[in-house]
PDB file of C-alpha atoms and ligand atoms in Angstrom:
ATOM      1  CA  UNK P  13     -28.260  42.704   5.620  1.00 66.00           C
ATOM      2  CA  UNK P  14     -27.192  40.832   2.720  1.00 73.00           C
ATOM      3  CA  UNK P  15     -28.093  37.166   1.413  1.00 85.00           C
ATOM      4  CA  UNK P  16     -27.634  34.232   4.066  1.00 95.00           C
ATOM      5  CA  UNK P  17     -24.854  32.412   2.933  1.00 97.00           C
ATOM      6  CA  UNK P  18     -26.572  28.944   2.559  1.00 97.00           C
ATOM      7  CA  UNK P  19     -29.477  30.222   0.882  1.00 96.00           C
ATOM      8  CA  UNK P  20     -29.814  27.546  -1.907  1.00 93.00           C
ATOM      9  CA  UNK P  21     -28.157  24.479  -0.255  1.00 95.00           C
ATOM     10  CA  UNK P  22     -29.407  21.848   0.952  1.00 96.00           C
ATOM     11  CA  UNK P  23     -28.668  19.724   4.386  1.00 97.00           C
ATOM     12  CA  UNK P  24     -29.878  16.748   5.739  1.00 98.00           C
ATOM     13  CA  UNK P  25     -29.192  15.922   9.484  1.00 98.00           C
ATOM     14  CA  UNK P  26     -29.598  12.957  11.323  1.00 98.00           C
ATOM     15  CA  UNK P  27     -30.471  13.265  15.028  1.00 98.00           C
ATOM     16  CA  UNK P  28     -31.623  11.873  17.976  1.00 97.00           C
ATOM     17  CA  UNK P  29     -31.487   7.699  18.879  1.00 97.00           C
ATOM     18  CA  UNK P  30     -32.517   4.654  17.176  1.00 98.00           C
ATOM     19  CA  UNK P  31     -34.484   2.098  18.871  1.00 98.00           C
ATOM     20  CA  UNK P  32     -33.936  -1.266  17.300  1.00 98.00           C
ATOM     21  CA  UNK P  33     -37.454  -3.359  18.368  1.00 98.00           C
ATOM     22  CA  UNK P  34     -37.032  -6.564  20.453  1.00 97.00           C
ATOM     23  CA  UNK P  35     -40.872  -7.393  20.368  1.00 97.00           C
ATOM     24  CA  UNK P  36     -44.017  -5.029  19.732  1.00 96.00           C
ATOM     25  CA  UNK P  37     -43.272  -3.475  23.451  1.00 96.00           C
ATOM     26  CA  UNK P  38     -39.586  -3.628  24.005  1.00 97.00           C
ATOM     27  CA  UNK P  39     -36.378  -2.280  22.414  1.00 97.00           C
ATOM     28  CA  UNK P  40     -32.815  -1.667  22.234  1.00 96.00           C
ATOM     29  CA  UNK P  41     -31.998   2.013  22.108  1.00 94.00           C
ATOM     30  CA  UNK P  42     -28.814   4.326  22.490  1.00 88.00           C
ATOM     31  CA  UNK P  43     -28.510   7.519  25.119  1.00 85.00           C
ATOM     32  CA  UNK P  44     -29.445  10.769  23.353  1.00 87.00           C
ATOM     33  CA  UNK P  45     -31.476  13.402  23.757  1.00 90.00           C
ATOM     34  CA  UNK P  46     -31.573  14.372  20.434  1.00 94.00           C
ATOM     35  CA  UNK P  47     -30.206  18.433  21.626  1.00 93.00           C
ATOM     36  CA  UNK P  48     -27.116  18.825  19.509  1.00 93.00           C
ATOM     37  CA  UNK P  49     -28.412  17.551  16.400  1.00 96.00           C
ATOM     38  CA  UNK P  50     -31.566  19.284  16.614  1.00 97.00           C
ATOM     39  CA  UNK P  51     -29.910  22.572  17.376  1.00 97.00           C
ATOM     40  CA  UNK P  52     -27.881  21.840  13.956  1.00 98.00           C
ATOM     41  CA  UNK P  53     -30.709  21.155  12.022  1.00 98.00           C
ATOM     42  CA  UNK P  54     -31.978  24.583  13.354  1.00 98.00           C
ATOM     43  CA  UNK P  55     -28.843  26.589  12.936  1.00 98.00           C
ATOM     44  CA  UNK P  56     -27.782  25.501   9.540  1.00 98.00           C
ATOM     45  CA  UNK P  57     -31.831  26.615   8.626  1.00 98.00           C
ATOM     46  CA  UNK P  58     -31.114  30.051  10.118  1.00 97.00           C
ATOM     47  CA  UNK P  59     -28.259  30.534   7.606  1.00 98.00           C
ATOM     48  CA  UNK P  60     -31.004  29.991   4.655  1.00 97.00           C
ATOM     49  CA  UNK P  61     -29.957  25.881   4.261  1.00 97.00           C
ATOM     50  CA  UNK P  62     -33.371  24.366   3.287  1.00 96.00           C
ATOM     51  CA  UNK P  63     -32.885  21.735   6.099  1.00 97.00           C
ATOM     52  CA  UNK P  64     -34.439  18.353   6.338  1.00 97.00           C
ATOM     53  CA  UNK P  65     -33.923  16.626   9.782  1.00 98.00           C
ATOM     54  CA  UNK P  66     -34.163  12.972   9.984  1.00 98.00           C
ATOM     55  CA  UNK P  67     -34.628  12.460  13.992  1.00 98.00           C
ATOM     56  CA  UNK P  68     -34.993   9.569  15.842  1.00 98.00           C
ATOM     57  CA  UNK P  69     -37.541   9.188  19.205  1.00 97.00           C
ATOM     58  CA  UNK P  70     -37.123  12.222  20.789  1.00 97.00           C
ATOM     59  CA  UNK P  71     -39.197  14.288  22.938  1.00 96.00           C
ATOM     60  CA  UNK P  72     -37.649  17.965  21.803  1.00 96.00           C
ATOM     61  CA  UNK P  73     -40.299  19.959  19.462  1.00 94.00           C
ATOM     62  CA  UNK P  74     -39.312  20.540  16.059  1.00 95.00           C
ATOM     63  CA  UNK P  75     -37.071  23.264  14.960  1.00 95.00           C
ATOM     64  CA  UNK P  76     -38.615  26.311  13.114  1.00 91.00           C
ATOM     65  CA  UNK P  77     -38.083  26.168   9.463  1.00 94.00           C
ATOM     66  CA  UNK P  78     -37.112  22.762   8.937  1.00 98.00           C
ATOM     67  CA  UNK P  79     -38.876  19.243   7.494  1.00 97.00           C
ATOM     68  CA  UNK P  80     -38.659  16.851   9.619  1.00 98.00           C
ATOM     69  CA  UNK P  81     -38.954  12.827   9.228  1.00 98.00           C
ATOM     70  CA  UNK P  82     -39.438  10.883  12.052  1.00 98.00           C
ATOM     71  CA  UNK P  83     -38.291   7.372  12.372  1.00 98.00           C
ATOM     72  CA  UNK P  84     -37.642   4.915  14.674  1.00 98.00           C
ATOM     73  CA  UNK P  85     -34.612   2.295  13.395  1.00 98.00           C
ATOM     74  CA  UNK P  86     -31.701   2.655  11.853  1.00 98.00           C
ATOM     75  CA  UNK P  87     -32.811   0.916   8.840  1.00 98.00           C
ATOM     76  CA  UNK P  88     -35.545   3.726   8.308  1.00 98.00           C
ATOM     77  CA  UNK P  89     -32.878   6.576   9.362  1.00 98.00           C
ATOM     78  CA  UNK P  90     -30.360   5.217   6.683  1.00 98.00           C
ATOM     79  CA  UNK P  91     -33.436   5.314   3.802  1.00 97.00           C
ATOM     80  CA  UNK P  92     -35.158   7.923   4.997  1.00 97.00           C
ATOM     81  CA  UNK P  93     -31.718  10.261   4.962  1.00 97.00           C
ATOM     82  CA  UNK P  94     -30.684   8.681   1.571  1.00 95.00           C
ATOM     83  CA  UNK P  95     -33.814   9.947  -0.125  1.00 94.00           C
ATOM     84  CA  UNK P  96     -33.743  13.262   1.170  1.00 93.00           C
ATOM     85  CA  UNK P  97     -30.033  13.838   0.418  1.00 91.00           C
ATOM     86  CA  UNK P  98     -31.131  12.783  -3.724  1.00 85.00           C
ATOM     87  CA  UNK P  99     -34.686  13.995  -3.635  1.00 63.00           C
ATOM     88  CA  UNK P 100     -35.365  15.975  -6.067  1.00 70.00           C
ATOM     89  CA  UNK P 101     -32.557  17.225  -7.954  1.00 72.00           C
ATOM     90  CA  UNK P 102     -28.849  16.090  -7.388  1.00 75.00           C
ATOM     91  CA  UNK P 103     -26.935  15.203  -4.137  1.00 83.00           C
ATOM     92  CA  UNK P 104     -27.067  17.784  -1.300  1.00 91.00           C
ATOM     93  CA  UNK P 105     -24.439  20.062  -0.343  1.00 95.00           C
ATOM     94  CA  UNK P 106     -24.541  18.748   2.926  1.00 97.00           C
ATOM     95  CA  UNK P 107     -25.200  16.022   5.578  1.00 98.00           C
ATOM     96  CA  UNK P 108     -24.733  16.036   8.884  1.00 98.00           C
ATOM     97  CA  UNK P 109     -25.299  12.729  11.293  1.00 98.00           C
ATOM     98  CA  UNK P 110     -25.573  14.063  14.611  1.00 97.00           C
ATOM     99  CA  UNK P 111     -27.821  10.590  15.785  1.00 97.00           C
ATOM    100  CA  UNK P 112     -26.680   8.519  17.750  1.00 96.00           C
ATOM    101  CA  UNK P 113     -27.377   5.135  15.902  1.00 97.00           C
ATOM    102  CA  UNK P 114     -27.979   1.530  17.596  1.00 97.00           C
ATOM    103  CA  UNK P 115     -24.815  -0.152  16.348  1.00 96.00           C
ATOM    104  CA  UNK P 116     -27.280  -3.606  15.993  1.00 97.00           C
ATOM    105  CA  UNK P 117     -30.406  -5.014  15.903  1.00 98.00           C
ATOM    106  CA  UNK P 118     -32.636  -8.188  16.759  1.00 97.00           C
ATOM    107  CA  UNK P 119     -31.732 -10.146  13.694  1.00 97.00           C
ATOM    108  CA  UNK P 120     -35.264 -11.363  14.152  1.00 93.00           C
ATOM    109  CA  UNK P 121     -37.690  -9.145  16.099  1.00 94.00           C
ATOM    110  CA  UNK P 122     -40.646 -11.320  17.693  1.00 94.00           C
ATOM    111  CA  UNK P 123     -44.168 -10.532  16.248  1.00 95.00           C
ATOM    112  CA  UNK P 124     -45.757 -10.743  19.658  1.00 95.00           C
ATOM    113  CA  UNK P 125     -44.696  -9.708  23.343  1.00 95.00           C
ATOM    114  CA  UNK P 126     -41.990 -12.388  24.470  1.00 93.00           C
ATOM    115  CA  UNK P 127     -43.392 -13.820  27.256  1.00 93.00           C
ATOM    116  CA  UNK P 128     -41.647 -14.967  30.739  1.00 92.00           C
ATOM    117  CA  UNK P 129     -41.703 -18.349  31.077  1.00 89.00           C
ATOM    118  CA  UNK P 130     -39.619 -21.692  32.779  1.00 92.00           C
ATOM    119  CA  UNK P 131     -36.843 -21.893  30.771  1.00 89.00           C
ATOM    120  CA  UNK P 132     -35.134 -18.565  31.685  1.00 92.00           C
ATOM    121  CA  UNK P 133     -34.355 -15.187  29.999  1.00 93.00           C
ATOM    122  CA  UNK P 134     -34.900 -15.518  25.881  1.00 92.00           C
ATOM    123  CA  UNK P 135     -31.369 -14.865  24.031  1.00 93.00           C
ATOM    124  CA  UNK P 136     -31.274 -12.477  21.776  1.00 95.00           C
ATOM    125  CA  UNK P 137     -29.108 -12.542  18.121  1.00 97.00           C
ATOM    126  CA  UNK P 138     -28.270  -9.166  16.960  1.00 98.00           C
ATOM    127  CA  UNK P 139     -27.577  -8.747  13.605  1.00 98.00           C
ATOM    128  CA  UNK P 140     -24.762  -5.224  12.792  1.00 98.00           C
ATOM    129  CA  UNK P 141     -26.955  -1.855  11.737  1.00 98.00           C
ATOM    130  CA  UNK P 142     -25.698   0.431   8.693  1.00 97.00           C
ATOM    131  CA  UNK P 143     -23.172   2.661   9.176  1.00 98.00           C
ATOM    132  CA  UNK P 144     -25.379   6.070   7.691  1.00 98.00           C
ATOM    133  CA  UNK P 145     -22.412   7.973   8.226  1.00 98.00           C
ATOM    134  CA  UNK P 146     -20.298   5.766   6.255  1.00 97.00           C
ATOM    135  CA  UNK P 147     -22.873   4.826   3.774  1.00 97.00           C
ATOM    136  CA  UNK P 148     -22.757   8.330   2.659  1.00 96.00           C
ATOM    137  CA  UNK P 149     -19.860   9.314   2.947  1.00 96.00           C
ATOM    138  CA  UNK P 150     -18.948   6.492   0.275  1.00 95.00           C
ATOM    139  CA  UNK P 151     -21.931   7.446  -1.634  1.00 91.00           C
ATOM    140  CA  UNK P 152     -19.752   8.105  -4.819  1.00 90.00           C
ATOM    141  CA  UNK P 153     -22.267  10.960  -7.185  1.00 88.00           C
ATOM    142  CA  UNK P 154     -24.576  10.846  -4.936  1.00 88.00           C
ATOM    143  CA  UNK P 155     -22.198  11.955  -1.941  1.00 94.00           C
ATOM    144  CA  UNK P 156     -22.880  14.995  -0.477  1.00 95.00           C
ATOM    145  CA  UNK P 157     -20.251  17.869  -0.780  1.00 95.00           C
ATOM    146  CA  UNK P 158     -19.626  18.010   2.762  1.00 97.00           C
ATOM    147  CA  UNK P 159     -20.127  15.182   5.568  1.00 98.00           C
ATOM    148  CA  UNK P 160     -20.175  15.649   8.789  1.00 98.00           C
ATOM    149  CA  UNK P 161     -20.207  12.860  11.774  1.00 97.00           C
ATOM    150  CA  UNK P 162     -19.388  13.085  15.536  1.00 95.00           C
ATOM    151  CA  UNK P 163     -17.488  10.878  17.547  1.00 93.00           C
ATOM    152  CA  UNK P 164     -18.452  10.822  21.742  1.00 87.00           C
ATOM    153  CA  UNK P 165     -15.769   9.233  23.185  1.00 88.00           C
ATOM    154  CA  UNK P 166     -15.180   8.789  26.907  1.00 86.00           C
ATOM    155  CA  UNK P 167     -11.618   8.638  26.751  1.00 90.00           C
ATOM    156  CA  UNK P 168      -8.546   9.553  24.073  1.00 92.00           C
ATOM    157  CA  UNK P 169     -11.177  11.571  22.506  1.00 92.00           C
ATOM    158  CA  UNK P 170      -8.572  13.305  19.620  1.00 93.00           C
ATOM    159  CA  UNK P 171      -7.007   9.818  18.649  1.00 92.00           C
ATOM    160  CA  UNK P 172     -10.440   7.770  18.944  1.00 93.00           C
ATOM    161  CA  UNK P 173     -11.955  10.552  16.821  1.00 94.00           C
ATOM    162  CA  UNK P 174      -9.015  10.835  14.111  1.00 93.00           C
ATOM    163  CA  UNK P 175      -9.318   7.154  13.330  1.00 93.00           C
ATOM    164  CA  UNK P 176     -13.183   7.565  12.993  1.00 93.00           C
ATOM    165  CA  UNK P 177     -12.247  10.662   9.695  1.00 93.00           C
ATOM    166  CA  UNK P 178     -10.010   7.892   8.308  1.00 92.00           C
ATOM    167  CA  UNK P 179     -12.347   5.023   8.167  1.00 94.00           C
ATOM    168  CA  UNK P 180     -15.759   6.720   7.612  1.00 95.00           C
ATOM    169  CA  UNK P 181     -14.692   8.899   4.750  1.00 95.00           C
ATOM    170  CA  UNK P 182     -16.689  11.910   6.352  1.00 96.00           C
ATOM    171  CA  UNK P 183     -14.430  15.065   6.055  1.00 96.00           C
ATOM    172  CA  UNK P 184     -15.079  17.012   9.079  1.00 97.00           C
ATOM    173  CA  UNK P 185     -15.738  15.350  12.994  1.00 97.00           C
ATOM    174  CA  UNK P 186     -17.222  17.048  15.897  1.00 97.00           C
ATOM    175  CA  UNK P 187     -15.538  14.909  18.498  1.00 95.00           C
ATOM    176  CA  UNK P 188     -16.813  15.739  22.379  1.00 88.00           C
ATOM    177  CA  UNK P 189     -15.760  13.707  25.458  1.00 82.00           C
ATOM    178  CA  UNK P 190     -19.102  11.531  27.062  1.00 80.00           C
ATOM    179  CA  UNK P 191     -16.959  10.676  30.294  1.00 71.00           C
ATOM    180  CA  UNK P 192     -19.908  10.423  33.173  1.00 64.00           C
ATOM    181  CA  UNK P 193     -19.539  13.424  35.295  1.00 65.00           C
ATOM    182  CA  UNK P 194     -19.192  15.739  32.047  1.00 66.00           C
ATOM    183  CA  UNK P 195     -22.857  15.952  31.638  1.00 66.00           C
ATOM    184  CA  UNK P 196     -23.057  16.027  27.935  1.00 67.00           C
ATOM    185  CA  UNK P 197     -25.243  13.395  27.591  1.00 65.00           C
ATOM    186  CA  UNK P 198     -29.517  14.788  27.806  1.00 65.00           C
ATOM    187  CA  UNK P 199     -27.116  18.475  29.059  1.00 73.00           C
ATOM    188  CA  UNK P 200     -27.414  21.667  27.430  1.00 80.00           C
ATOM    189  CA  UNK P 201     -23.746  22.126  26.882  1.00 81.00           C
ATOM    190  CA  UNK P 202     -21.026  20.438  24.804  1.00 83.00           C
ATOM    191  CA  UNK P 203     -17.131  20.676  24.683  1.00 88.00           C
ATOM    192  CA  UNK P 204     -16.114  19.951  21.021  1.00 93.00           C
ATOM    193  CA  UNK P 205     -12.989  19.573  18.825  1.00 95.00           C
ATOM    194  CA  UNK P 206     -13.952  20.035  15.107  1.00 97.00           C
ATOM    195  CA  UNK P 207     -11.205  17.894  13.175  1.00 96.00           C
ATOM    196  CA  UNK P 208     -11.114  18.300   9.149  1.00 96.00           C
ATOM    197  CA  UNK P 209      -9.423  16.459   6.796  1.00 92.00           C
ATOM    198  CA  UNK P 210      -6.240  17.130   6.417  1.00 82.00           C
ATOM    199  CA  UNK P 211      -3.155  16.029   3.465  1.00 78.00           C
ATOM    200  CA  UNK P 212      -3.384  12.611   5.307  1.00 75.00           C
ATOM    201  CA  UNK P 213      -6.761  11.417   7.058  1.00 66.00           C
ATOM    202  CA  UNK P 214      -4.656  10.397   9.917  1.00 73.00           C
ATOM    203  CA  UNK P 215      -3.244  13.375  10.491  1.00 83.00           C
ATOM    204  CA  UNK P 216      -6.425  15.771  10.506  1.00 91.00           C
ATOM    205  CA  UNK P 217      -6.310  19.482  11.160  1.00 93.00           C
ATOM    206  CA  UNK P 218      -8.282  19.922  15.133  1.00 94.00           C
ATOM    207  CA  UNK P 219      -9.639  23.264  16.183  1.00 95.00           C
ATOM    208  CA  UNK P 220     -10.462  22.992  20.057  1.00 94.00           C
ATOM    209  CA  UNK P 221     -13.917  25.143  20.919  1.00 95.00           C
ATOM    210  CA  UNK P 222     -14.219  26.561  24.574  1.00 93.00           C
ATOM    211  CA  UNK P 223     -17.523  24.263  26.738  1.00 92.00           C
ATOM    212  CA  UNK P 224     -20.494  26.123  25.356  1.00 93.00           C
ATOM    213  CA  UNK P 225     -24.322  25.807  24.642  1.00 93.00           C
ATOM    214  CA  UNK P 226     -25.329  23.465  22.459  1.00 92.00           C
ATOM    215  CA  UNK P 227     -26.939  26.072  20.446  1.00 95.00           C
ATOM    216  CA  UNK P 228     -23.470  27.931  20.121  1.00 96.00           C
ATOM    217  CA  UNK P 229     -21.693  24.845  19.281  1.00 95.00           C
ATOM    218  CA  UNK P 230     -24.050  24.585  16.363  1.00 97.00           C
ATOM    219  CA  UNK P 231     -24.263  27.965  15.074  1.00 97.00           C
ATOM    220  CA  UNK P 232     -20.360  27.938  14.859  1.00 98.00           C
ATOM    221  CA  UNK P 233     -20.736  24.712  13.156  1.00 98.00           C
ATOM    222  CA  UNK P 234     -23.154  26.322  10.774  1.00 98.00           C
ATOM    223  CA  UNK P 235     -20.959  28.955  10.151  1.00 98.00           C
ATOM    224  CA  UNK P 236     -17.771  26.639   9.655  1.00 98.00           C
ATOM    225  CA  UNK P 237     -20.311  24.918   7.213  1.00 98.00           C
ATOM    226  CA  UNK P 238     -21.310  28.195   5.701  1.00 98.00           C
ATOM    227  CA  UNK P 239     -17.256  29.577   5.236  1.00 97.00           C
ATOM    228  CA  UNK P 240     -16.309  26.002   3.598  1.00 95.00           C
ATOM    229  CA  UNK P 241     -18.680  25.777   1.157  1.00 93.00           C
TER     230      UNK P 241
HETATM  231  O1  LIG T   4     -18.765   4.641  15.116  1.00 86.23           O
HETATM  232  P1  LIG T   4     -19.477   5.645  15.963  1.00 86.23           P
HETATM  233  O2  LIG T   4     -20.895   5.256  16.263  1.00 86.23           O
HETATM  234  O3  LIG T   4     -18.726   6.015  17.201  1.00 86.23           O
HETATM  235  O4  LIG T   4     -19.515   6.950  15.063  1.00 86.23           O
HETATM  236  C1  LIG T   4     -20.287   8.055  15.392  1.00 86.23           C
HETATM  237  C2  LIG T   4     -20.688   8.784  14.154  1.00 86.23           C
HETATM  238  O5  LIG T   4     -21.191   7.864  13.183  1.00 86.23           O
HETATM  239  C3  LIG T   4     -21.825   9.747  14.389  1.00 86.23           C
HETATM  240  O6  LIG T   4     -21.726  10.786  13.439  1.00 86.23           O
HETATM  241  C4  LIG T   4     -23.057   8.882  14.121  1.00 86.23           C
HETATM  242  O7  LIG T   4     -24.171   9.668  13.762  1.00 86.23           O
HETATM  243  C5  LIG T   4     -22.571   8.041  12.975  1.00 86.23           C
HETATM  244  N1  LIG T   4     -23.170   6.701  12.880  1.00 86.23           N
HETATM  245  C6  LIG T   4     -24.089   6.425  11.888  1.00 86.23           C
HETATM  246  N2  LIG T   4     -24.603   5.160  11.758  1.00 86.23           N
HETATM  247  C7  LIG T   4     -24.237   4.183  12.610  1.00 86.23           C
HETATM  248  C8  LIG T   4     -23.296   4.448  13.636  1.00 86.23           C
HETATM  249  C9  LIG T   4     -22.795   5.714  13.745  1.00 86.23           C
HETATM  250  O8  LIG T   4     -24.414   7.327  11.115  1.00 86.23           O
HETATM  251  N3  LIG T   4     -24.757   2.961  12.480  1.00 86.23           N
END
């Protein structure tokens, strides 16, 4: 058995939800179990990646051999991710943002429980989240070598997920249709198209994967990952 072939690299994955807080006992949050990212924090470690996994809220235990740094809002995600990738020396080799991020946020979360009251339900102002796939994808030196994102779409999954390459400036997508009644979502398996890059962003180079495990779908990421680099 020789060497595993990302012995010496270094990953960060993002995984899991965000919740975005409304007041000390509410939130707005996003539907993930966490399952897919988590399994690619694991399998990229079993290929020798010294893997830290930034997760969201989740209730899965921690994969073996990998830090993990739990947060709670985007905000935190987006720093927390951004120091591992440059901690301690150089960009890693490779990030991978499997969470699935609140797109906003209370623009002003409310210090104390919002109470019921006479004049009706409170309005809320919601104020746009980072991007963390984008933000480091555009990184410039401190830009990984290779970025990853997904894309769940729940309809023209290819052509939703083609657009996402061109205007993130990730290189690879794992794009997997979220239609109800395909049980993705919180489910143990996952039907994926892995799109790269290709001459033109718009015109990216799709492999389709047959519906397997989770786990699977990430150790044949890992080893995509692993072949690339
Ligand atoms: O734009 P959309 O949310 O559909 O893109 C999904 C991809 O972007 C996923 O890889 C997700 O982790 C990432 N993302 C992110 N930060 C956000 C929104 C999405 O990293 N604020």
């Amino acid at each position: 058995q020789g060497p595993k072939p990302l012995t010496g690299r270094r990953a960060v994955v993002t995984s899991g939800p965000t919740h975005e807080p409304i007041d000390p006992v509410r939130y707005i949050a996003n539907r993930s179990s966490g399952k897919q990212g988590h399994a690619v924090a694991a399998a990229l470690a079993a290929l020798g990646a010294d893997v830290t996994l930034v997760s969201g809220p989740v209730t899965l235990a921690h994969p073996p051999g990998v830090r993990v740094v739990r947060v709670e809002t985007a905000a935190e995600m987006l720093a927390a991710s951004q120091a591992a990738l440059q901690a301690p020396d150089g960009p890693a080799d490779i990030a991978v943002c499997a969470a699935a991020v609140a797109d906003w946020r209370v623009a002003a979360a409310a210090g104390d429980k919002v109470k019921k009251g006479p004049d009706g339900p409170p309005t809320l102002t919601l104020a746009e989240n980072p991007d963390i796939l984008a933000t480091l994808s555009q990184a410039g030196p401190a830009r990984p070598r290779l970025v990853v994102g997904f894309a769940a779409e729940t309809r023209d999954v290819l052509a939703y997920a083609a657009a996402k390459l061109a205007k993130k400036g990730c290189d690879w997508i794992v794009a997997n249709d979220v239609a109800t009644g395909t049980g993705t979502f919180g489910g143990d398996d996952n039907q994926v198209h892995l799109l790269r890059r290709g001459a033109a962003p718009e015109a990216p180079l799709v492999e389709t994967w047959p519906r397997l495990s989770k786990t699977e779908v990430a150790a044949r990421l890992a080893q995509a990952i692993a072949d690339t680099l």
